[in-house]
Amino acid sequence: MSKHRSFLLPSLVASLAIIVAILAWGIFRKTSMYEASRQLAISTTEEIFSSTSGNLLVQLAHPVLLAQLPAESLNAFVASVPRIMGSLESISSISGTSDVSLIPVSFSPPTASYEIQLTFGENRVTALMELVYEQGNWRFTAYRVDSPMLLN
Protein backbone atom coordinates (compact mmCIF):
# COMPACT_ATOMS: atom_id res chain seq x y z
CA MET A 1 0.00 0.00 0.00
CA SER A 2 2.87 2.35 0.80
CA LYS A 3 4.30 1.95 -2.72
CA HIS A 4 0.90 2.73 -4.21
CA ARG A 5 0.60 5.93 -2.15
CA SER A 6 4.14 6.96 -2.95
CA PHE A 7 3.30 6.76 -6.67
CA LEU A 8 -0.16 8.32 -6.39
CA LEU A 9 0.86 11.52 -4.60
CA PRO A 10 3.58 12.57 -7.09
CA SER A 11 1.21 11.73 -9.96
CA LEU A 12 -1.50 13.92 -8.49
CA VAL A 13 0.94 16.76 -7.85
CA ALA A 14 2.31 16.50 -11.41
CA SER A 15 -1.21 16.45 -12.87
CA LEU A 16 -2.21 19.45 -10.80
CA ALA A 17 0.93 21.33 -11.87
CA ILE A 18 0.14 20.64 -15.53
CA ILE A 19 -3.44 21.84 -15.14
CA VAL A 20 -2.29 25.01 -13.37
CA ALA A 21 0.32 25.66 -16.10
CA ILE A 22 -2.29 25.22 -18.87
CA LEU A 23 -4.72 27.57 -17.14
CA ALA A 24 -1.98 30.14 -16.48
CA TRP A 25 -1.00 30.02 -20.15
CA GLY A 26 -4.68 30.37 -21.10
CA ILE A 27 -5.14 33.41 -18.88
CA PHE A 28 -2.00 35.04 -20.30
CA ARG A 29 -3.12 34.27 -23.87
CA LYS A 30 -6.65 35.58 -23.23
CA THR A 31 -5.31 38.80 -21.72
CA SER A 32 -2.78 39.44 -24.48
CA MET A 33 -5.27 38.63 -27.26
CA TYR A 34 -7.87 40.93 -25.67
CA GLU A 35 -5.35 43.77 -25.53
CA ALA A 36 -4.18 43.14 -29.12
CA SER A 37 -7.73 43.14 -30.51
CA ARG A 38 -8.65 46.22 -28.49
CA GLN A 39 -5.60 48.15 -29.69
CA LEU A 40 -6.27 47.10 -33.29
CA ALA A 41 -9.86 48.34 -33.03
CA ILE A 42 -8.72 51.72 -31.67
CA SER A 43 -5.76 52.24 -34.02
CA THR A 44 -7.71 51.18 -37.12
CA THR A 45 -10.63 53.45 -36.26
CA GLU A 46 -8.34 56.40 -35.63
CA GLU A 47 -6.35 55.81 -38.83
CA ILE A 48 -9.25 55.34 -41.23
CA PHE A 49 -11.22 58.35 -40.05
CA SER A 50 -8.18 60.64 -39.66
CA SER A 51 -6.94 59.80 -43.16
CA THR A 52 -10.48 59.41 -44.63
CA SER A 53 -9.19 56.29 -46.36
CA GLY A 54 -10.59 52.82 -45.83
CA ASN A 55 -7.47 51.09 -47.19
CA LEU A 56 -6.34 49.88 -43.78
CA LEU A 57 -9.82 48.52 -43.01
CA VAL A 58 -9.85 46.76 -46.39
CA GLN A 59 -6.44 45.21 -45.62
CA LEU A 60 -7.68 43.97 -42.24
CA ALA A 61 -11.10 42.87 -43.44
CA HIS A 62 -12.13 39.22 -43.21
CA PRO A 63 -13.70 37.75 -46.36
CA VAL A 64 -17.05 37.82 -44.51
CA LEU A 65 -16.92 41.63 -44.31
CA LEU A 66 -15.69 42.00 -47.89
CA ALA A 67 -18.57 39.80 -49.10
CA GLN A 68 -21.02 42.25 -47.47
CA LEU A 69 -19.13 45.43 -48.39
CA PRO A 70 -16.57 45.16 -51.21
CA ALA A 71 -13.39 47.24 -50.97
CA GLU A 72 -14.86 50.12 -53.00
CA SER A 73 -17.90 50.29 -50.72
CA LEU A 74 -15.76 50.22 -47.56
CA ASN A 75 -13.61 53.05 -48.91
CA ALA A 76 -16.69 55.08 -49.84
CA PHE A 77 -18.24 54.46 -46.41
CA VAL A 78 -15.08 55.56 -44.57
CA ALA A 79 -14.74 58.70 -46.71
CA SER A 80 -18.41 59.61 -46.19
CA VAL A 81 -18.30 59.63 -42.39
CA PRO A 82 -15.96 62.65 -41.92
CA ARG A 83 -17.49 64.37 -44.97
CA ILE A 84 -20.96 64.23 -43.36
CA MET A 85 -20.03 64.39 -39.67
CA GLY A 86 -16.94 66.63 -39.67
CA SER A 87 -13.35 65.74 -38.87
CA LEU A 88 -12.50 63.22 -36.17
CA GLU A 89 -11.93 65.16 -32.96
CA SER A 90 -11.58 62.42 -30.36
CA ILE A 91 -12.01 58.83 -29.32
CA SER A 92 -13.59 59.07 -25.90
CA SER A 93 -14.10 55.46 -24.84
CA ILE A 94 -14.08 51.84 -25.89
CA SER A 95 -16.07 48.98 -24.43
CA GLY A 96 -16.34 45.37 -25.41
CA THR A 97 -14.73 42.03 -24.92
CA SER A 98 -12.95 39.15 -26.54
CA ASP A 99 -13.95 35.51 -26.41
CA VAL A 100 -10.75 33.49 -26.12
CA SER A 101 -10.66 29.96 -24.75
CA LEU A 102 -8.55 29.31 -21.67
CA ILE A 103 -7.66 25.83 -22.91
CA PRO A 104 -5.36 25.15 -25.88
CA VAL A 105 -7.96 23.14 -27.80
CA SER A 106 -10.97 25.08 -29.04
CA PHE A 107 -13.50 24.32 -31.73
CA SER A 108 -14.10 27.94 -32.64
CA PRO A 109 -11.63 30.76 -33.27
CA PRO A 110 -11.24 33.64 -30.82
CA THR A 111 -13.58 36.56 -31.47
CA ALA A 112 -13.92 40.12 -30.19
CA SER A 113 -16.51 42.88 -30.38
CA TYR A 114 -16.15 46.53 -29.44
CA GLU A 115 -18.05 49.80 -29.32
CA ILE A 116 -15.98 52.96 -29.66
CA GLN A 117 -17.40 56.39 -28.84
CA LEU A 118 -16.18 58.99 -31.34
CA THR A 119 -16.61 62.72 -31.73
CA PHE A 120 -16.66 64.21 -35.24
CA GLY A 121 -16.90 67.98 -34.97
CA GLU A 122 -19.92 68.46 -32.68
CA ASN A 123 -21.33 65.01 -33.42
CA ARG A 124 -21.01 62.00 -31.14
CA VAL A 125 -21.27 58.59 -32.81
CA THR A 126 -20.61 54.95 -32.00
CA ALA A 127 -18.43 52.69 -34.12
CA LEU A 128 -19.32 49.03 -33.70
CA MET A 129 -17.00 46.26 -34.83
CA GLU A 130 -16.51 42.53 -34.64
CA LEU A 131 -13.26 40.66 -35.18
CA VAL A 132 -12.13 37.07 -35.54
CA TYR A 133 -8.63 35.67 -34.95
CA GLU A 134 -7.53 33.37 -37.76
CA GLN A 135 -4.10 32.32 -39.04
CA GLY A 136 -2.32 34.44 -36.45
CA ASN A 137 -4.15 37.71 -37.20
CA TRP A 138 -7.20 39.63 -36.04
CA ARG A 139 -9.56 40.43 -38.94
CA PHE A 140 -12.69 42.61 -38.99
CA THR A 141 -15.87 40.66 -39.76
CA ALA A 142 -18.16 43.67 -39.22
CA TYR A 143 -17.70 47.44 -38.99
CA ARG A 144 -20.35 50.13 -38.86
CA VAL A 145 -20.95 53.60 -37.48
CA ASP A 146 -24.28 54.39 -35.84
CA SER A 147 -25.58 57.91 -36.31
CA PRO A 148 -28.91 59.28 -37.53
CA MET A 149 -26.98 61.73 -39.74
CA LEU A 150 -25.51 58.84 -41.74
CA LEU A 151 -28.91 57.38 -42.52
CA ASN A 152 -30.05 60.40 -44.57
C-alpha atoms as one frame of an Amber mdcrd trajectory, in Angstrom:
protein
   0.000   0.000   0.000   2.869   2.351   0.796   4.304   1.954  -2.720   0.904
   2.726  -4.212   0.597   5.933  -2.151   4.143   6.960  -2.949   3.296   6.763
  -6.670  -0.158   8.321  -6.387   0.859  11.517  -4.601   3.579  12.568  -7.094
   1.210  11.727  -9.964  -1.504  13.923  -8.488   0.940  16.760  -7.853   2.306
  16.503 -11.408  -1.210  16.449 -12.871  -2.215  19.451 -10.802   0.927  21.327
 -11.874   0.141  20.638 -15.532  -3.444  21.839 -15.137  -2.294  25.012 -13.365
   0.316  25.657 -16.095  -2.286  25.222 -18.865  -4.721  27.574 -17.139  -1.984
  30.143 -16.477  -1.001  30.017 -20.148  -4.680  30.367 -21.101  -5.145  33.414
 -18.876  -1.996  35.036 -20.299  -3.120  34.271 -23.869  -6.646  35.578 -23.227
  -5.312  38.802 -21.716  -2.780  39.439 -24.479  -5.273  38.632 -27.258  -7.866
  40.934 -25.674  -5.353  43.768 -25.532  -4.176  43.135 -29.123  -7.728  43.139
 -30.513  -8.647  46.215 -28.490  -5.598  48.146 -29.692  -6.267  47.095 -33.289
  -9.856  48.340 -33.031  -8.719  51.724 -31.674  -5.765  52.244 -34.024  -7.706
  51.176 -37.119 -10.630  53.449 -36.261  -8.340  56.398 -35.629  -6.349  55.809
 -38.827  -9.249  55.337 -41.228 -11.217  58.351 -40.049  -8.182  60.636 -39.663
  -6.942  59.804 -43.162 -10.477  59.410 -44.632  -9.195  56.288 -46.357 -10.587
  52.820 -45.829  -7.474  51.094 -47.193  -6.342  49.880 -43.776  -9.819  48.521
 -43.009  -9.846  46.760 -46.391  -6.439  45.206 -45.624  -7.677  43.972 -42.241
 -11.104  42.870 -43.441 -12.127  39.222 -43.206 -13.702  37.750 -46.356 -17.055
  37.822 -44.510 -16.922  41.631 -44.312 -15.692  41.995 -47.892 -18.570  39.803
 -49.099 -21.016  42.249 -47.472 -19.126  45.428 -48.386 -16.574  45.162 -51.212
 -13.395  47.238 -50.967 -14.859  50.121 -53.003 -17.896  50.288 -50.722 -15.760
  50.221 -47.562 -13.608  53.051 -48.906 -16.690  55.080 -49.845 -18.243  54.461
 -46.409 -15.083  55.564 -44.571 -14.744  58.697 -46.714 -18.409  59.606 -46.191
 -18.302  59.634 -42.393 -15.955  62.650 -41.924 -17.492  64.368 -44.968 -20.958
  64.233 -43.360 -20.026  64.388 -39.669 -16.942  66.628 -39.672 -13.353  65.743
 -38.868 -12.502  63.218 -36.171 -11.932  65.161 -32.963 -11.576  62.420 -30.364
 -12.013  58.825 -29.324 -13.586  59.069 -25.904 -14.098  55.464 -24.845 -14.077
  51.839 -25.887 -16.070  48.978 -24.434 -16.344  45.368 -25.407 -14.729  42.027
 -24.920 -12.947  39.146 -26.536 -13.954  35.512 -26.408 -10.755  33.492 -26.118
 -10.663  29.956 -24.752  -8.545  29.305 -21.668  -7.656  25.825 -22.905  -5.362
  25.152 -25.877  -7.959  23.137 -27.801 -10.971  25.078 -29.037 -13.502  24.316
 -31.727 -14.101  27.942 -32.637 -11.626  30.762 -33.271 -11.245  33.638 -30.822
 -13.582  36.564 -31.466 -13.921  40.115 -30.187 -16.507  42.879 -30.381 -16.154
  46.526 -29.439 -18.052  49.805 -29.325 -15.980  52.957 -29.659 -17.399  56.387
 -28.837 -16.182  58.990 -31.340 -16.607  62.716 -31.734 -16.659  64.210 -35.242
 -16.899  67.982 -34.967 -19.916  68.462 -32.676 -21.331  65.010 -33.424 -21.007
  61.996 -31.139 -21.266  58.593 -32.812 -20.608  54.954 -32.004 -18.428  52.693
 -34.124 -19.324  49.026 -33.700 -17.002  46.264 -34.835 -16.506  42.531 -34.645
 -13.257  40.664 -35.184 -12.125  37.068 -35.545  -8.632  35.668 -34.951  -7.526
  33.368 -37.761  -4.103  32.317 -39.040  -2.317  34.442 -36.446  -4.146  37.711
 -37.196  -7.201  39.626 -36.041  -9.564  40.428 -38.939 -12.687  42.606 -38.995
 -15.867  40.663 -39.758 -18.156  43.673 -39.224 -17.698  47.443 -38.995 -20.352
  50.129 -38.860 -20.947  53.602 -37.480 -24.282  54.388 -35.843 -25.585  57.912
 -36.307 -28.907  59.284 -37.532 -26.978  61.728 -39.737 -25.507  58.840 -41.736
 -28.914  57.378 -42.522 -30.046  60.395 -44.575
